[in-house]
Amino acid sequence: MHANDLAELDTRIRTIESPDYHDPAHADLPALDLVVTAVAVVGVSVLLLWWGLS
Amino acid sequence: MSDTPTVSGSAGSLAGLPLLRGERVWGFWGFTSVNVGLAIATWAFLTGGSVALFVGAKAAIAVTVVGNLVGVVLVALTTCVPSAKYGVEQFGALRSVFGRNGVRILLLLLMPFLLATWNAILAIMFGRALANVSNAVLGTDLRADSPVVIGFCLVALVACWLLLLRGPLSLSRVNGLIAPALAVITLVMLVVILRERGPAELAALAPLTPLGDPLLSYTAALEVCLGAGFSWWAITGNLARLTTTARVAYWPNLIGLFGASTVAGLVGTLAALAFGSSDPTTWMVPVGGVVLGALALLFVAFANVTSILGQTYSGALAVQRLHGAIAHLPWPVLAALLLLPATVMVFFPGGVYELFFRFLALVALIVAPLCAVYFADFYLLRRRRLHLRDLYTGDEESRYGFWQGINPVAFVAVAAGAVTYLLLLNPVTYASSPLFPYLTASLPAFAVTAAVHVVLTKAIVRPLNRGGYR
């Protein structure tokens, strides 16, 4: 990386790591979303594959 | 991200840096429209056509939904969530899995194959779509591999290059116009097919070239759809880093990449069954008539441009990691270089096009293990936590330094997954083991890769205090 880019990178990381900085994107995907996904994928897959073969 | 390239804010120079809150430009519907635009390219119709080779309509509905759902969910969880959380490119975050030099090896092996082939397929379909529009509206008699078609392909690639010069916001704007129109046209095509043939007649249509054993054909069709789902792996993470929250990064994939791909794929399957051709550019005019068919072909052609645009932008972010000199190439030069291999391939439109479903199997052979190793690393070993600074510091200081910037365990895990796949299915000949009809090939490859990575990391990498695993 060039010096300018390194300086920009350092500035950004310091900004992001600062206690005052808040970015909603940094929150994890809620566990509820993961559970809903897992249940839906397994349920839909089993039912549809069984139906498609019948 | 800046719309107009500047020294400090071009699409190229911001590429390697973690994004700040104000630079995340895609909300829920913005990212959804990008995903829909990516999904309703002709590749979805062609995937549907490939499914029709193996199974009839009812089985096609089941395998299309399940294959796309499983593939897209695994890809979105694996690539979109970490890239959005940390605002980093997918291949930047992958340093935590493979090491910095490991990612470079991966890129060298992967990107030329994926980017060139996908872009060539899309450009060829663009060319064939325009040729069919010309044949239907102007009464010309352009063949599928005529020089005019090759010329149309080249036009598509040049148009993509020009749009790429304007950065990711141009992608969002173009998709904002094309994606809704494509969604409507796809649904209209579905209604037309259902009205003309009726559900009962469609359900009775036989697959085009089944494999003999019905269960084997069923699983081969499922494998095609899993391959289509996994094929988003190289694209989505770099786009998702521009989203505003984890939910915005995740759920639009299920509306766009899964939902839209599934509907478009099923339209492709039903039309292929009804008209006996897996090439979507040949049945749109017979299905919709001259006006609707030509309109559909035009929109699909332009959607292909947005798809080439999206994946080339994403690929550009990735290859900038290879070397500092590449990162500092002028953005127009880098974009042109990435489109160059596809530009060569479109001079052989027939060969590229007819290999499509084998290409999907090859994608799954490579990408299912890559997806698995990232999934296992991020969710099972690191508990969804990366250290941003260590993704950028030198190998001597970074917890992701591994051994000379390479994590051999991740490569061993990927190799184990690929071998598992090959033992179950030959992606070129489609010769399969007796277990394949019951297991598929890409799902066991995913499971074996994840298991090998977790076990070897806990047994070797963590005790040696490498990789920052705790």
Coordinates of N, CA and C in Angstrom, one line a residue, chain A residues 1-17 20-34 36-38 40-54, chain B residues 7-8 13-14 16-24 58-59 61-63 65-66 69-70 73 77 81 84-87 214-215 218 222 243-247 250-251 254 324 328 378-379 383-384 388-389 392:
Chain A
M1 N 0.8 -1.2 0.0 CA 0.0 0.0 0.0 C 0.9 1.2 0.0
H2 N 0.4 2.3 -0.7 CA 1.1 3.6 -0.7 C 0.9 4.2 0.7
A3 N 1.8 5.2 1.0 CA 1.7 5.9 2.3 C 0.4 6.6 2.5
N4 N -0.2 7.2 1.5 CA -1.5 7.9 1.6 C -2.6 6.9 2.0
D5 N -2.5 5.7 1.3 CA -3.5 4.7 1.6 C -3.4 4.1 3.0
L6 N -2.1 3.9 3.4 CA -1.9 3.4 4.8 C -2.4 4.4 5.8
A7 N -2.1 5.7 5.5 CA -2.6 6.7 6.5 C -4.2 6.7 6.5
E8 N -4.8 6.6 5.4 CA -6.2 6.5 5.3 C -6.8 5.3 6.0
L9 N -6.1 4.2 5.8 CA -6.5 2.9 6.5 C -6.4 3.1 8.0
D10 N -5.3 3.7 8.4 CA -5.1 3.8 9.9 C -6.2 4.7 10.5
T11 N -6.5 5.8 9.7 CA -7.5 6.7 10.2 C -8.9 6.0 10.3
R12 N -9.2 5.2 9.3 CA -10.5 4.5 9.3 C -10.5 3.5 10.5
I13 N -9.5 2.7 10.7 CA -9.5 1.7 11.7 C -9.6 2.4 13.1
R14 N -8.9 3.5 13.3 CA -9.0 4.3 14.5 C -10.4 4.8 14.7
T15 N -11.0 5.3 13.6 CA -12.4 5.8 13.7 C -13.3 4.6 14.1
I16 N -13.2 3.5 13.5 CA -14.1 2.4 13.7 C -13.9 1.8 15.1
E17 N -12.6 1.8 15.6 CA -12.4 1.3 16.9 C -12.6 2.3 18.1
D20 N -16.6 6.1 20.7 CA -17.7 6.9 20.3 C -18.4 6.6 19.0
Y21 N -17.7 5.7 18.2 CA -18.2 5.4 16.9 C -19.3 4.4 16.9
H22 N -20.4 4.6 16.3 CA -21.5 3.6 16.3 C -21.9 3.4 14.8
D23 N -21.8 2.1 14.4 CA -22.3 1.7 13.1 C -23.3 0.6 13.3
P24 N -24.5 0.7 12.9 CA -25.5 -0.4 13.1 C -25.1 -1.7 12.4
A25 N -24.3 -1.5 11.4 CA -23.9 -2.7 10.6 C -23.0 -3.6 11.4
H26 N -22.4 -3.1 12.5 CA -21.5 -3.9 13.3 C -22.2 -4.9 14.2
A27 N -23.5 -4.7 14.4 CA -24.2 -5.7 15.2 C -24.4 -7.0 14.5
D28 N -24.3 -8.1 15.2 CA -24.5 -9.5 14.6 C -25.9 -9.7 14.1
L29 N -26.0 -10.5 13.1 CA -27.3 -11.0 12.7 C -28.0 -11.6 13.9
P30 N -29.2 -11.2 14.3 CA -29.9 -11.7 15.5 C -30.0 -13.2 15.5
A31 N -29.9 -13.8 16.6 CA -30.0 -15.3 16.7 C -31.4 -15.8 16.2
L32 N -32.4 -14.9 16.4 CA -33.7 -15.3 15.9 C -33.7 -15.5 14.4
D33 N -33.0 -14.7 13.7 CA -32.9 -14.8 12.2 C -32.3 -16.1 11.9
L34 N -31.2 -16.5 12.6 CA -30.5 -17.7 12.3 C -31.4 -18.9 12.6
V36 N -34.8 -19.0 12.7 CA -35.9 -19.0 11.7 C -35.3 -19.6 10.4
T37 N -34.2 -19.2 10.0 CA -33.6 -19.7 8.7 C -33.3 -21.2 8.8
A38 N -32.7 -21.7 9.9 CA -32.4 -23.1 10.0 C -33.7 -23.9 10.0
A40 N -36.7 -23.1 8.8 CA -37.4 -23.0 7.5 C -36.7 -23.8 6.4
V41 N -35.3 -23.7 6.4 CA -34.6 -24.4 5.3 C -34.8 -25.9 5.5
V42 N -34.6 -26.4 6.7 CA -34.8 -27.9 6.9 C -36.2 -28.3 6.6
G43 N -37.2 -27.6 7.2 CA -38.6 -28.0 7.0 C -39.0 -27.9 5.5
V44 N -38.7 -26.8 4.8 CA -39.1 -26.7 3.4 C -38.4 -27.7 2.6
S45 N -37.1 -28.0 2.9 CA -36.4 -28.9 2.0 C -36.9 -30.3 2.2
V46 N -37.2 -30.8 3.4 CA -37.7 -32.2 3.6 C -39.0 -32.3 2.9
L47 N -39.9 -31.4 3.2 CA -41.3 -31.5 2.6 C -41.3 -31.4 1.1
L48 N -40.5 -30.5 0.5 CA -40.5 -30.4 -0.9 C -39.9 -31.5 -1.6
L49 N -38.7 -32.0 -1.1 CA -38.1 -33.1 -1.7 C -38.9 -34.4 -1.7
W50 N -39.6 -34.6 -0.6 CA -40.6 -35.7 -0.5 C -41.7 -35.6 -1.5
W51 N -42.3 -34.3 -1.5 CA -43.4 -34.1 -2.5 C -42.9 -34.2 -3.9
G52 N -41.7 -33.7 -4.3 CA -41.2 -33.8 -5.6 C -41.0 -35.3 -6.1
L53 N -40.6 -36.1 -5.1 CA -40.4 -37.5 -5.5 C -41.7 -38.4 -5.6
S54 N -42.7 -37.9 -4.9 CA -43.9 -38.7 -4.7 C -44.7 -38.8 -6.1
Chain B
V7 N -9.0 10.7 -6.8 CA -7.7 10.1 -6.3 C -8.0 9.3 -5.0
S8 N -8.7 9.9 -4.1 CA -8.9 9.3 -2.8 C -10.2 8.5 -2.7
S13 N -9.6 2.8 -5.4 CA -8.8 3.1 -4.2 C -9.4 2.9 -2.9
L14 N -10.8 2.9 -2.9 CA -11.5 2.6 -1.6 C -11.6 1.1 -1.4
G16 N -9.9 -1.6 -1.0 CA -9.3 -2.4 0.1 C -9.6 -1.9 1.5
L17 N -10.2 -0.8 1.6 CA -10.4 -0.2 2.9 C -11.7 -0.6 3.6
P18 N -11.7 -0.6 4.9 CA -13.0 -0.9 5.6 C -13.9 0.3 5.5
L19 N -15.2 0.1 5.2 CA -16.1 1.2 5.0 C -16.6 1.8 6.3
L20 N -16.8 3.1 6.2 CA -17.4 3.8 7.4 C -18.9 3.9 7.1
R21 N -19.6 4.3 8.2 CA -21.1 4.2 8.2 C -21.7 5.0 7.0
G22 N -21.1 6.2 6.7 CA -21.7 7.0 5.7 C -21.4 6.5 4.3
E23 N -20.5 5.5 4.1 CA -20.2 5.0 2.8 C -21.0 3.8 2.5
R24 N -21.9 3.4 3.4 CA -22.7 2.2 3.1 C -24.0 2.7 2.4
K58 N -43.0 -31.1 -11.9 CA -43.2 -31.2 -10.5 C -41.9 -31.4 -9.7
A59 N -41.1 -32.3 -10.2 CA -39.8 -32.5 -9.5 C -38.9 -31.2 -9.7
I61 N -39.9 -28.2 -9.6 CA -40.3 -27.2 -8.6 C -39.6 -27.5 -7.3
A62 N -39.6 -28.8 -6.9 CA -39.0 -29.2 -5.7 C -37.5 -28.9 -5.7
V63 N -36.8 -29.4 -6.7 CA -35.3 -29.3 -6.7 C -34.9 -27.8 -6.9
V65 N -36.5 -25.0 -5.8 CA -36.7 -24.3 -4.6 C -35.6 -24.8 -3.6
V66 N -35.4 -26.1 -3.4 CA -34.5 -26.6 -2.3 C -33.1 -26.2 -2.7
L69 N -32.5 -22.5 -2.4 CA -32.6 -22.1 -1.0 C -31.4 -22.5 -0.2
V70 N -31.0 -23.7 -0.2 CA -29.8 -24.2 0.6 C -28.6 -23.4 0.1
V73 N -28.7 -19.6 1.1 CA -28.6 -19.3 2.5 C -27.2 -19.5 3.0
L77 N -25.0 -16.4 4.5 CA -24.5 -16.4 5.8 C -23.0 -16.3 5.8
V81 N -22.7 -11.8 5.6 CA -22.7 -11.3 7.1 C -21.4 -10.8 7.5
A84 N -20.5 -7.4 5.6 CA -21.3 -6.3 6.0 C -20.9 -5.9 7.4
K85 N -20.7 -6.8 8.3 CA -20.4 -6.5 9.7 C -19.1 -5.6 9.8
Y86 N -18.1 -6.0 9.1 CA -16.8 -5.3 9.2 C -16.6 -4.3 8.0
G87 N -17.5 -4.2 7.1 CA -17.3 -3.3 5.9 C -16.1 -3.6 5.1
P214 N -34.8 -42.7 -12.2 CA -35.5 -41.4 -11.8 C -34.8 -40.7 -10.6
L215 N -34.4 -41.5 -9.6 CA -33.8 -40.9 -8.5 C -32.5 -40.2 -8.8
Y218 N -33.3 -37.0 -10.6 CA -33.8 -36.1 -9.6 C -32.6 -35.4 -8.8
L222 N -31.2 -31.6 -8.7 CA -30.9 -30.9 -7.4 C -29.5 -30.4 -7.4
T243 N -23.9 -2.5 2.6 CA -25.3 -2.4 3.2 C -25.2 -1.9 4.6
T244 N -26.3 -1.5 5.2 CA -26.3 -0.7 6.4 C -26.5 -1.5 7.7
T245 N -27.0 -2.7 7.6 CA -27.1 -3.6 8.8 C -27.0 -5.0 8.4
A246 N -26.8 -5.9 9.4 CA -26.7 -7.3 9.1 C -27.9 -7.9 8.5
R247 N -29.1 -7.4 8.9 CA -30.4 -7.9 8.3 C -30.5 -7.4 6.9
Y250 N -28.4 -9.6 4.8 CA -28.8 -11.1 4.7 C -30.1 -11.3 3.9
W251 N -31.2 -10.7 4.4 CA -32.5 -11.1 3.9 C -32.7 -10.7 2.4
L254 N -32.4 -13.6 0.1 CA -33.5 -14.6 0.0 C -34.6 -14.1 -0.9
G324 N 0.2 -4.9 -5.0 CA 0.1 -3.5 -4.9 C 0.0 -2.8 -6.2
H328 N -3.1 -0.3 -7.7 CA -2.9 1.1 -8.2 C -3.0 1.3 -9.7
F378 N -15.7 -18.9 10.5 CA -16.3 -17.7 11.0 C -17.4 -18.0 12.1
Y379 N -18.2 -19.0 11.9 CA -19.3 -19.3 12.9 C -18.9 -20.3 14.0
R383 N -16.6 -17.7 16.3 CA -17.8 -17.2 16.9 C -18.2 -15.8 16.4
R384 N -18.1 -15.6 15.1 CA -18.5 -14.4 14.4 C -17.7 -13.2 14.8
L388 N -10.4 -6.4 13.0 CA -10.3 -5.6 11.8 C -8.9 -5.2 11.5
R389 N -8.2 -4.7 12.5 CA -6.8 -4.3 12.3 C -5.9 -5.4 11.8
Y392 N -5.4 -6.3 8.1 CA -4.6 -5.3 7.3 C -3.1 -5.3 7.7

